[in-house]
Amino acid sequence: MDLTELYQDLILDHGKKPRNFGKCNKFNHDAEGHNPLCGDNIHVYLSLDTDKKVKDISFEGSGCAISVASSSIMTEIVKGKTEKQARELLNAFFKMIKEGQEIKKAGLSEDEHIKFSSLAGVGRFPMRVKCATLSWHTLKAALDDEKKPINSEIID
Amino acid sequence: MNLKDIKSQFPIFKSNKNLIYFDTANSAQKPIQVIDALEDFYKNHYANIGRAVYGLAARATADFESTRETIKEFVNGTEGEIIFTKNSTESLNLVAHCFGKLLKEGDEIILTEAEHHSNYVPWHFLRKKKVNIKFIPINEDGEVEVNKLTSLITNKTKIISVIHISNVTGLTTDLKKIISIAKAKKIPVCIDGTQAVAHSHVDLKDLDCDFYAFSSHKIYGPTGVGILYMKNKWIEQFEPFNGGGGMIQNVDTKNITYASGVSKFEAGSLASAEVIALKQAVKFVKDIKVKNIISHEQSLASYALEKISKFNDVEFVGRPSNKGSVFSFNIKGVHAHDASTVFDEDNIAVRAGHHCCQILHKKMKIGSSLRMSFGVYNNKQDIDAICESIKKCKKIFKLK
């Protein structure tokens, strides 16, 4: 795989100008994630409404282009989805990165599907998988109300 | 001595034809003599050491002990003061643990902000005993500000433990000054020499410190072996670190007396094959001569710094030294891990991260960096190659 495929424009753009960065208003779930070997860290905030819908989601933290882009893309895709859909998406993300499984378009717009799939190439760089999955693990921890910071080094 | 042909003595470069290895500060590659010595011991001479009386075991023991002698001569240590551990980290844990037993609430330890985690975390454990840790600061160049040591010392200062050469900036700590200040106050000094041995002259009699730790795998030897030089007064005073076979004198159901000398700290079966092969690594370094390694690595560092400085978006971590075998940098706008992935595509092995020095990185206000470190096998073409890779990296990340 060519490096320009890994570092495609979409990823570079989200890596440089992350969307939904900072603390979102009235968040009622949050979690921290760390990748101690890299020094990457992330804090995911989300506001779930009474219908269990992700009203708002954001993140703070620092990391490489892959990790920041993955976090930024995640927040864009998950915003407006139900908690159930968010959980399905994160499982689909892990399957895509770790098993190379393509995600079904169901429930995602064309634009969301392109963004989601743009990270698929990371699976071919085993040392970088944990960079892409950190934010998604942290999202899961936020949904589960996990109080202890998660460590993607141990999970992946 | 010409180091041009030395690369051919390292089989890794035959099996990985295009490999450019800039990660010797992490672990050095192994010359054929070391690999052969491991194989020869396992194939032809293997027996556990120090236990049995039959010939095979006796010869293995003698071979093992002669490595201790070789190490002692190499660093100009003293008879009976060289202990084998499993790595530098364990050597430093041994000192912190055993010395820690002599400490009480309110006692103070002085470290530096340049320490590798292995010379901080073991001391941090003593905070449970309400022992306080102070740090000699580093300046923005990354230099340990030794002139601030005196003001940190109180009558509660019990030990000073410092890094010899930084594994991030490559800067050398002014050990002579630290030791002379400490001696005047009768404070023992422990040194983490992991990055210094085989890259600079280490003379323990001249330094006259109390403890000096380093690792086999960073000086072209096998993994699994650490070395700890410890002054005899501490060997006598310290309680053992681990208990088990080999470190006892007499055992009954009520009482145990411990072995004297270094054996007290060498419980259980040791990495005997690796220690025996380490002798070949030391011989390899001695044959090249440390002074030749120093001039080789200094000329590489000068060349690399000159070439890499030409990139306007490169920022060095502290003041890079052209006197050492290590320096670190970042390409502005590219995270170290992303750059490292680009380098890897060109078979260039460079470490990205905080290099187990989070305090130093936080002080420099950065999360991670790219580290280049040299060994005897590196050459100027390697540096030209990484410069091409930096250009490629800038292109991928659309930097001007």
Coordinates of C-alpha atoms in Angstrom, one line a residue:
Chain A
M1 CA 0.0 0.0 0.0
D2 CA 1.2 3.4 -0.9
L3 CA 1.8 5.9 1.9
T4 CA -0.3 8.6 0.1
E5 CA -3.3 6.2 0.4
L6 CA -2.7 6.1 4.2
Y7 CA -2.2 9.8 4.4
Q8 CA -4.9 10.8 2.0
D9 CA -6.2 14.3 1.8
L10 CA -9.2 13.6 3.9
I11 CA -7.1 12.2 6.8
L12 CA -4.5 15.0 6.5
D13 CA -7.3 17.6 6.6
H14 CA -9.0 16.1 9.7
G15 CA -5.5 15.6 11.3
K16 CA -4.6 19.3 10.9
K17 CA -8.1 20.8 11.5
P18 CA -9.9 18.5 13.8
R19 CA -13.7 19.0 13.9
N20 CA -15.7 19.0 17.2
F21 CA -12.5 19.8 19.2
G22 CA -12.9 21.0 22.8
K23 CA -15.6 20.3 25.4
C24 CA -19.1 20.2 24.1
N25 CA -22.0 21.8 25.9
K26 CA -23.8 19.9 28.6
F27 CA -22.0 16.6 28.1
N28 CA -23.3 13.9 30.4
H29 CA -20.9 11.1 29.4
D30 CA -17.1 11.3 29.1
A31 CA -14.0 9.1 29.2
E32 CA -10.3 9.3 28.8
G33 CA -8.0 7.2 26.7
H34 CA -4.3 6.9 26.6
N35 CA -1.7 5.2 24.5
P36 CA 1.3 5.3 26.9
L37 CA 3.9 4.1 24.5
C38 CA 3.2 6.9 22.0
G39 CA 2.2 9.4 24.6
D40 CA -1.2 10.0 22.8
N41 CA -4.1 11.0 24.9
I42 CA -7.8 11.8 24.3
H43 CA -10.8 12.8 26.2
V44 CA -14.2 12.1 24.6
Y45 CA -17.3 14.1 25.7
L46 CA -20.8 13.3 24.7
S47 CA -24.3 14.4 25.4
L48 CA -26.9 11.7 25.2
D49 CA -30.5 12.9 25.2
T50 CA -33.5 11.1 26.9
D51 CA -34.1 9.2 23.7
K52 CA -30.5 7.8 23.9
K53 CA -29.5 9.8 20.9
V54 CA -26.0 11.5 20.6
K55 CA -27.1 15.1 20.7
D56 CA -23.5 16.3 20.7
I57 CA -20.0 14.8 20.8
S58 CA -16.5 16.3 20.9
F59 CA -13.0 15.4 21.9
E60 CA -9.8 16.9 23.3
G61 CA -6.3 15.6 23.2
S62 CA -3.1 15.2 21.2
G63 CA -1.7 12.6 19.0
C64 CA -0.5 11.7 15.5
A65 CA -2.4 12.5 12.2
I66 CA -4.0 9.1 12.2
S67 CA -5.2 9.4 15.8
V68 CA -6.5 13.0 15.5
A69 CA -8.2 12.3 12.2
S70 CA -9.8 9.2 13.5
S71 CA -11.2 11.1 16.5
S72 CA -12.4 14.0 14.4
I73 CA -14.1 11.7 11.8
M74 CA -15.6 9.6 14.6
T75 CA -17.3 12.6 16.2
E76 CA -18.7 13.8 12.8
I77 CA -20.2 10.3 12.1
V78 CA -21.5 9.5 15.5
K79 CA -23.3 12.9 16.0
G80 CA -27.0 12.5 15.6
K81 CA -26.9 8.6 15.8
T82 CA -28.6 6.6 18.5
E83 CA -26.5 4.9 21.2
K84 CA -27.3 1.6 19.6
Q85 CA -26.1 2.8 16.2
A86 CA -22.9 4.3 17.8
R87 CA -22.1 0.9 19.4
E88 CA -22.7 -0.8 16.0
L89 CA -20.4 1.7 14.3
L90 CA -17.6 1.2 16.8
N91 CA -17.7 -2.5 16.4
A92 CA -17.8 -2.1 12.6
F93 CA -14.8 0.2 12.9
F94 CA -12.7 -2.4 14.9
K95 CA -13.7 -5.1 12.3
M96 CA -12.7 -2.9 9.4
I97 CA -9.3 -2.0 10.9
K98 CA -8.4 -5.4 12.4
E99 CA -10.1 -7.8 10.1
G100 CA -10.3 -5.8 6.9
Q101 CA -14.0 -6.2 6.9
E102 CA -15.9 -3.6 4.8
I103 CA -18.7 -1.8 6.5
K104 CA -22.2 -2.0 5.1
K105 CA -23.5 1.4 4.0
A106 CA -26.7 0.9 6.1
G107 CA -27.4 3.9 8.3
L108 CA -24.5 6.0 6.9
S109 CA -24.8 8.7 4.3
E110 CA -22.5 8.6 1.3
D111 CA -20.3 11.2 2.8
E112 CA -20.1 9.4 6.2
H113 CA -19.3 6.2 4.5
I114 CA -16.4 7.8 2.6
K115 CA -15.0 9.3 5.8
F116 CA -15.4 6.1 7.8
S117 CA -13.7 4.0 5.1
S118 CA -10.8 6.4 4.6
L119 CA -9.3 4.9 7.8
A120 CA -9.5 1.3 6.5
G121 CA -5.9 1.4 5.2
V122 CA -4.5 1.8 8.7
G123 CA -5.1 -1.9 9.1
R124 CA -2.1 -2.6 6.8
F125 CA 0.2 -0.8 9.2
P126 CA 0.0 -3.0 12.3
M127 CA 2.0 -0.6 14.5
R128 CA -0.5 2.2 13.8
V129 CA -3.8 0.3 14.5
K130 CA -3.8 1.5 18.0
C131 CA -3.6 5.1 16.8
A132 CA -6.8 4.8 14.9
T133 CA -8.7 2.8 17.5
L134 CA -7.9 4.9 20.5
S135 CA -10.8 7.3 20.0
W136 CA -13.3 4.6 19.3
H137 CA -12.3 2.6 22.4
T138 CA -12.7 5.9 24.3
L139 CA -16.1 6.4 22.9
K140 CA -17.1 2.9 24.0
A141 CA -15.7 3.8 27.5
A142 CA -17.8 7.0 27.6
L143 CA -21.0 5.1 26.6
D144 CA -20.2 2.5 29.3
D145 CA -19.5 5.2 31.9
E146 CA -16.1 3.7 32.4
K147 CA -14.3 5.9 35.0
K148 CA -10.8 4.5 34.6
P149 CA -8.9 5.8 31.6
I150 CA -8.6 3.2 29.0
N151 CA -5.3 2.1 27.5
S152 CA -5.3 1.2 23.8
E153 CA -1.9 -0.4 24.1
I154 CA -3.4 -3.2 26.2
I155 CA -6.6 -3.5 24.2
D156 CA -5.0 -3.7 20.8
Chain B
M1 CA 40.8 2.4 12.5
N2 CA 38.5 2.3 9.5
L3 CA 35.0 1.4 10.4
K4 CA 33.9 1.1 6.8
D5 CA 33.9 -2.6 6.7
I6 CA 32.5 -3.2 10.2
K7 CA 28.9 -3.5 8.9
S8 CA 29.8 -6.8 7.3
Q9 CA 30.3 -8.2 10.8
F10 CA 26.6 -7.7 11.5
P11 CA 24.4 -10.4 9.9
I12 CA 21.2 -8.4 10.4
F13 CA 22.4 -6.2 7.5
K14 CA 22.7 -9.3 5.3
S15 CA 19.2 -10.5 6.0
N16 CA 17.8 -7.0 5.7
K17 CA 19.7 -5.7 2.8
N18 CA 18.4 -2.1 2.8
L19 CA 18.0 -1.6 6.5
I20 CA 19.2 1.7 7.9
Y21 CA 19.4 1.4 11.6
F22 CA 19.3 4.5 13.7
D23 CA 18.0 2.9 17.0
T24 CA 21.2 1.8 18.7
A25 CA 20.2 3.9 21.8
N26 CA 17.3 1.5 22.1
S27 CA 19.3 -1.6 21.4
A28 CA 22.4 -2.3 19.4
Q29 CA 22.6 -4.8 16.6
K30 CA 24.8 -7.9 17.3
P31 CA 28.1 -8.7 15.6
I32 CA 28.6 -12.3 14.4
Q33 CA 31.1 -13.0 17.2
V34 CA 28.4 -12.5 19.8
I35 CA 25.9 -14.6 17.9
D36 CA 28.5 -17.3 17.4
A37 CA 29.4 -17.3 21.1
L38 CA 25.8 -17.9 22.1
E39 CA 25.4 -20.7 19.7
D40 CA 28.8 -22.3 20.6
F41 CA 27.9 -22.2 24.3
Y42 CA 24.5 -23.8 23.8
K43 CA 25.8 -26.4 21.3
N44 CA 29.1 -27.4 22.8
H45 CA 29.6 -26.2 26.4
Y46 CA 26.2 -25.7 28.1
A47 CA 25.7 -26.4 31.8
N48 CA 24.3 -24.2 34.5
I49 CA 26.9 -22.2 36.3
G50 CA 27.9 -22.1 40.0
R51 CA 26.0 -25.2 41.0
A52 CA 27.6 -28.5 40.0
V53 CA 31.1 -29.9 40.3
Y54 CA 31.4 -31.8 37.1
G55 CA 33.8 -30.5 34.4
L56 CA 31.2 -29.1 32.0
A57 CA 29.7 -27.0 34.8
A58 CA 33.0 -26.0 36.1
R59 CA 34.2 -24.8 32.7
A60 CA 30.9 -22.8 32.2
T61 CA 31.3 -21.2 35.6
A62 CA 34.9 -20.2 34.8
D63 CA 33.8 -18.8 31.4
F64 CA 31.0 -16.8 33.1
E65 CA 33.4 -15.4 35.8
S66 CA 35.9 -14.4 33.2
T67 CA 33.3 -12.2 31.6
R68 CA 33.0 -10.4 35.0
E69 CA 36.7 -9.9 34.8
T70 CA 36.5 -8.6 31.2
I71 CA 33.7 -6.1 32.2
K72 CA 35.7 -5.0 35.3
E73 CA 38.7 -4.2 33.1
F74 CA 36.6 -2.6 30.4
V75 CA 35.1 0.0 32.8
N76 CA 38.1 0.1 35.1
G77 CA 36.1 -1.3 38.0
T78 CA 37.3 -3.1 41.1
E79 CA 37.5 -6.8 41.9
G80 CA 34.3 -8.1 43.5
E81 CA 32.1 -5.1 42.7
I82 CA 30.5 -6.1 39.4
I83 CA 27.0 -7.6 39.8
F84 CA 25.0 -9.2 36.9
T85 CA 21.4 -8.4 36.7
K86 CA 18.9 -8.7 33.9
N87 CA 19.2 -5.1 32.5
S88 CA 20.0 -1.5 33.5
T89 CA 16.5 -1.1 34.8
E90 CA 16.9 -4.0 37.2
S91 CA 20.3 -2.7 38.3
L92 CA 18.7 0.7 39.2
N93 CA 15.7 -1.0 40.9
L94 CA 18.2 -3.0 43.0
V95 CA 20.0 0.1 44.2
A96 CA 16.7 2.0 44.9
H97 CA 15.1 -0.9 46.7
C98 CA 18.1 -1.9 48.8
F99 CA 19.1 1.7 49.5
G100 CA 15.5 2.6 50.2
K101 CA 15.5 0.1 53.1
L102 CA 18.0 2.4 54.8
L103 CA 15.8 5.5 54.5
K104 CA 13.2 6.9 56.7
E105 CA 10.4 9.5 56.5
G106 CA 11.6 12.9 55.4
D107 CA 14.8 11.7 53.8
E108 CA 15.6 13.2 50.4
I109 CA 16.8 11.8 47.1
I110 CA 18.1 14.0 44.2
L111 CA 17.6 13.0 40.6
T112 CA 17.6 15.2 37.4
E113 CA 14.8 16.1 35.0
A114 CA 16.7 14.3 32.2
E115 CA 16.3 10.8 33.8
H116 CA 15.0 7.8 31.9
H117 CA 12.0 6.4 33.7
S118 CA 14.2 3.6 34.9
N119 CA 16.1 6.0 37.1
Y120 CA 13.0 7.7 38.4
V121 CA 10.2 5.1 38.9
P122 CA 12.2 2.9 41.2
W123 CA 12.9 5.9 43.4
H124 CA 9.3 7.0 43.2
F125 CA 8.3 3.8 45.0
L126 CA 10.1 5.2 48.1
R127 CA 7.5 8.0 48.3
K128 CA 5.3 5.4 50.0
K129 CA 7.8 5.7 52.9
K130 CA 7.4 9.5 52.7
V131 CA 10.8 9.9 51.2
N132 CA 11.0 13.2 49.1
I133 CA 12.4 13.4 45.6
K134 CA 14.0 16.6 44.2
F135 CA 15.1 17.2 40.7
I136 CA 18.1 19.1 39.4
P137 CA 16.5 21.1 36.6
I138 CA 17.4 21.0 32.9
N139 CA 17.6 24.2 30.9
E140 CA 16.1 24.8 27.5
D141 CA 19.2 23.3 25.9
G142 CA 18.5 20.1 27.8
E143 CA 21.6 20.5 30.0
V144 CA 21.5 19.4 33.6
E145 CA 22.0 22.5 35.6
V146 CA 24.6 21.1 37.9
N147 CA 25.3 24.5 39.4
K148 CA 21.8 24.2 41.1
L149 CA 22.7 21.0 42.9
T150 CA 24.2 22.7 46.0
S151 CA 21.0 24.6 46.7
L152 CA 19.0 21.3 46.6
I153 CA 21.2 19.5 49.1
T154 CA 20.1 19.5 52.8
N155 CA 21.2 17.5 55.7
K156 CA 18.4 15.0 54.8
T157 CA 19.9 14.3 51.3
K158 CA 20.8 10.6 51.3
I159 CA 21.6 9.9 47.7
I160 CA 22.0 11.5 44.3
S161 CA 21.2 9.4 41.3
V162 CA 21.8 10.8 37.8
I163 CA 22.0 10.0 34.1
H164 CA 25.4 9.9 32.5
I165 CA 24.4 10.6 28.9
S166 CA 20.8 11.5 28.0
N167 CA 19.0 9.0 25.7
V168 CA 17.1 11.9 24.2
T169 CA 19.5 14.8 23.7
G170 CA 22.8 12.9 23.9
L171 CA 24.1 15.5 26.3
T172 CA 26.6 14.4 28.9
T173 CA 26.0 15.3 32.6
D174 CA 28.9 16.9 34.4
L175 CA 29.5 13.9 36.6
K176 CA 32.8 15.0 38.0
K177 CA 31.2 18.1 39.4
I178 CA 28.3 16.3 40.9
I179 CA 30.5 13.7 42.5
S180 CA 32.8 16.2 43.9
I181 CA 29.9 18.2 45.4
A182 CA 28.4 15.0 46.8
K183 CA 31.7 13.8 48.2
A184 CA 32.2 17.0 50.2
K185 CA 28.9 16.3 51.8
K186 CA 29.4 12.5 52.1
I187 CA 26.4 11.7 49.9
P188 CA 26.6 8.6 47.7
V189 CA 26.1 8.9 43.9
C190 CA 24.4 6.4 41.6
I191 CA 24.9 6.7 37.8
D192 CA 22.7 5.4 35.0
G193 CA 25.4 4.8 32.4
T194 CA 23.2 3.0 30.0
Q195 CA 23.9 5.3 27.0
A196 CA 27.5 6.0 28.0
V197 CA 29.3 2.7 27.9
A198 CA 30.7 1.8 24.4
H199 CA 30.0 5.4 23.3
S200 CA 32.3 7.3 25.6
H201 CA 35.2 6.5 28.0
V202 CA 33.9 5.1 31.2
D203 CA 36.5 4.8 34.0
L204 CA 34.9 3.9 37.3
K205 CA 38.1 4.4 39.4
D206 CA 38.4 7.8 38.0
L207 CA 34.7 8.7 38.5
D208 CA 34.7 7.1 42.0
C209 CA 30.9 6.9 42.2
D210 CA 29.1 4.4 44.5
F211 CA 26.9 2.7 41.8
Y212 CA 27.0 2.5 38.1
A213 CA 24.4 0.7 36.0
F214 CA 24.4 -0.3 32.3
S215 CA 23.1 -3.0 29.9
S216 CA 24.6 -5.6 27.7
H217 CA 22.2 -5.3 24.8
K218 CA 23.1 -1.6 24.3
I219 CA 26.8 -2.4 23.9
Y220 CA 26.4 -5.0 21.1
G221 CA 25.9 -7.9 23.6
P222 CA 22.9 -10.2 24.1
T223 CA 19.6 -9.2 25.7
G224 CA 18.8 -10.2 29.3
V225 CA 21.9 -9.0 31.0
G226 CA 22.5 -5.9 33.0
I227 CA 25.5 -4.8 35.0
L228 CA 25.7 -3.1 38.3
Y229 CA 28.9 -1.8 39.7
M230 CA 28.5 -1.3 43.5
K231 CA 31.1 -0.3 46.0
N232 CA 31.9 -3.0 48.5
K233 CA 30.7 -1.0 51.5
W234 CA 27.2 -1.1 50.0
I235 CA 27.5 -4.8 49.1
E236 CA 28.2 -5.4 52.7
Q237 CA 25.6 -3.1 54.1
F238 CA 22.6 -3.9 51.8
E239 CA 20.1 -6.6 52.4
P240 CA 19.7 -9.0 49.5
F241 CA 17.4 -7.9 46.6
N242 CA 16.0 -11.3 45.6
G243 CA 16.0 -14.5 47.6
G244 CA 16.7 -18.0 46.3
G245 CA 19.5 -20.3 45.3
G246 CA 23.0 -18.9 44.9
M247 CA 22.7 -16.1 47.3
I248 CA 22.8 -18.0 50.6
Q249 CA 25.5 -19.4 52.8
N250 CA 23.5 -21.5 55.2
V251 CA 19.8 -22.3 55.4
D252 CA 17.9 -24.1 58.2
T253 CA 14.2 -24.0 59.3
K254 CA 14.8 -21.0 61.5
N255 CA 17.7 -19.0 60.1
I256 CA 19.3 -18.1 56.9
T257 CA 22.7 -16.6 56.4
Y258 CA 23.5 -14.9 53.1
A259 CA 26.4 -15.3 50.7
S260 CA 28.9 -12.6 50.9
G261 CA 30.1 -10.5 48.0
V262 CA 28.3 -10.0 44.7
S263 CA 26.6 -13.5 45.0
K264 CA 24.3 -11.9 47.6
F265 CA 22.6 -10.1 44.8
E266 CA 22.6 -12.8 42.1
A267 CA 19.8 -15.1 43.2
G268 CA 18.7 -17.9 40.9
S269 CA 20.0 -19.1 37.6
L270 CA 21.5 -16.3 35.6
A271 CA 21.5 -15.6 31.9
S272 CA 24.8 -17.5 31.7
A273 CA 24.9 -18.0 27.9
E274 CA 24.2 -14.3 27.4
V275 CA 26.8 -13.2 29.9
I276 CA 29.4 -15.5 28.3
A277 CA 28.6 -14.0 24.8
L278 CA 28.7 -10.5 26.3
K279 CA 32.5 -11.1 26.7
Q280 CA 32.7 -11.2 22.9
A281 CA 30.8 -7.9 22.6
V282 CA 33.2 -6.2 25.0
K283 CA 36.1 -7.7 23.0
F284 CA 34.5 -6.4 19.8
V285 CA 34.3 -2.9 21.3
K286 CA 37.8 -3.0 22.7
D287 CA 39.3 -4.2 19.4
I288 CA 37.7 -1.2 17.6
K289 CA 38.8 1.0 20.6
V290 CA 36.4 3.3 22.3
K291 CA 38.3 6.4 21.1
N292 CA 37.6 5.3 17.4
I293 CA 33.9 4.8 18.2
I294 CA 33.8 8.2 19.7
S295 CA 35.4 9.9 16.7
H296 CA 33.2 7.9 14.3
E297 CA 30.0 8.8 16.1
Q298 CA 31.0 12.4 16.5
S299 CA 31.7 12.8 12.8
L300 CA 28.3 11.2 12.0
A301 CA 26.5 13.5 14.5
S302 CA 28.2 16.6 13.0
Y303 CA 27.3 15.6 9.5
A304 CA 23.7 14.7 10.4
L305 CA 23.2 17.9 12.3
E306 CA 24.6 20.0 9.5
K307 CA 22.3 18.3 6.9
I308 CA 19.1 18.0 9.0
S309 CA 19.5 21.7 10.2
K310 CA 19.0 22.7 6.6
F311 CA 15.4 21.8 6.8
N312 CA 13.6 24.9 7.9
D313 CA 10.9 23.0 9.7
V314 CA 13.0 20.8 11.9
E315 CA 13.1 21.6 15.6
F316 CA 15.7 19.8 17.8
V317 CA 14.9 18.7 21.3
G318 CA 17.2 20.9 23.3
R319 CA 20.6 21.8 21.9
P320 CA 21.7 18.9 19.8
S321 CA 25.1 17.8 20.6
N322 CA 27.7 16.9 17.9
K323 CA 29.7 15.2 20.6
G324 CA 27.4 12.2 21.2
S325 CA 25.7 9.3 19.6
V326 CA 22.1 10.5 20.1
F327 CA 19.9 13.5 19.3
S328 CA 16.2 14.0 18.8
F329 CA 14.1 16.3 16.6
N330 CA 10.6 17.0 15.2
I331 CA 9.4 18.0 11.8
K332 CA 7.0 20.9 12.5
G333 CA 3.5 20.0 11.4
V334 CA 4.2 16.2 11.4
H335 CA 3.8 14.1 14.4
A336 CA 6.8 11.9 15.2
H337 CA 4.8 8.7 14.7
D338 CA 3.7 9.7 11.3
A339 CA 7.2 10.7 10.3
S340 CA 8.5 7.3 11.6
T341 CA 6.0 5.5 9.5
V342 CA 7.2 7.3 6.4
F343 CA 10.9 6.5 7.3
D344 CA 9.9 2.9 7.8
E345 CA 8.7 2.7 4.2
D346 CA 12.3 3.5 3.3
N347 CA 13.6 0.8 5.7
I348 CA 14.9 3.5 8.1
A349 CA 14.5 2.5 11.7
V350 CA 14.1 5.6 13.9
R351 CA 12.3 5.6 17.2
A352 CA 9.4 7.9 17.8
G353 CA 7.8 8.7 21.1
H354 CA 8.9 10.1 24.5
H355 CA 11.8 7.6 24.8
C356 CA 10.8 6.8 28.4
C357 CA 11.6 10.4 29.3
Q358 CA 8.3 12.1 29.9
I359 CA 9.6 14.7 32.3
L360 CA 12.2 15.9 29.8
H361 CA 9.6 16.0 27.0
K362 CA 7.1 17.9 29.2
K363 CA 9.8 20.4 30.2
M364 CA 10.5 20.9 26.5
K365 CA 6.7 21.3 25.9
I366 CA 6.5 18.4 23.4
G367 CA 4.7 15.1 23.5
S368 CA 7.1 13.1 21.4
S369 CA 10.1 13.3 19.2
L370 CA 12.1 11.4 16.6
R371 CA 15.4 10.0 17.9
M372 CA 18.4 9.3 15.8
S373 CA 21.1 7.3 17.5
F374 CA 24.3 5.9 16.0
G375 CA 26.3 2.7 16.2
V376 CA 29.6 1.5 14.7
Y377 CA 27.7 0.3 11.6
N378 CA 26.2 3.7 10.6
N379 CA 27.7 5.8 7.8
K380 CA 27.1 9.0 6.0
Q381 CA 25.0 7.4 3.3
D382 CA 22.6 6.4 6.0
I383 CA 22.2 10.1 6.9
D384 CA 21.8 11.1 3.2
A385 CA 19.0 8.5 3.1
I386 CA 17.1 9.9 6.1
C387 CA 17.4 13.4 4.6
E388 CA 15.7 12.1 1.4
S389 CA 13.0 10.5 3.6
I390 CA 12.5 13.8 5.5
K391 CA 11.9 15.4 2.1
K392 CA 9.4 12.7 1.2
C393 CA 7.6 13.2 4.6
K394 CA 7.3 16.9 3.9
K395 CA 5.8 16.1 0.5
I396 CA 3.2 13.7 1.9
F397 CA 2.2 16.2 4.6
K398 CA 2.2 19.0 2.1
L399 CA 4.8 21.1 3.8
K400 CA 6.8 23.7 1.9

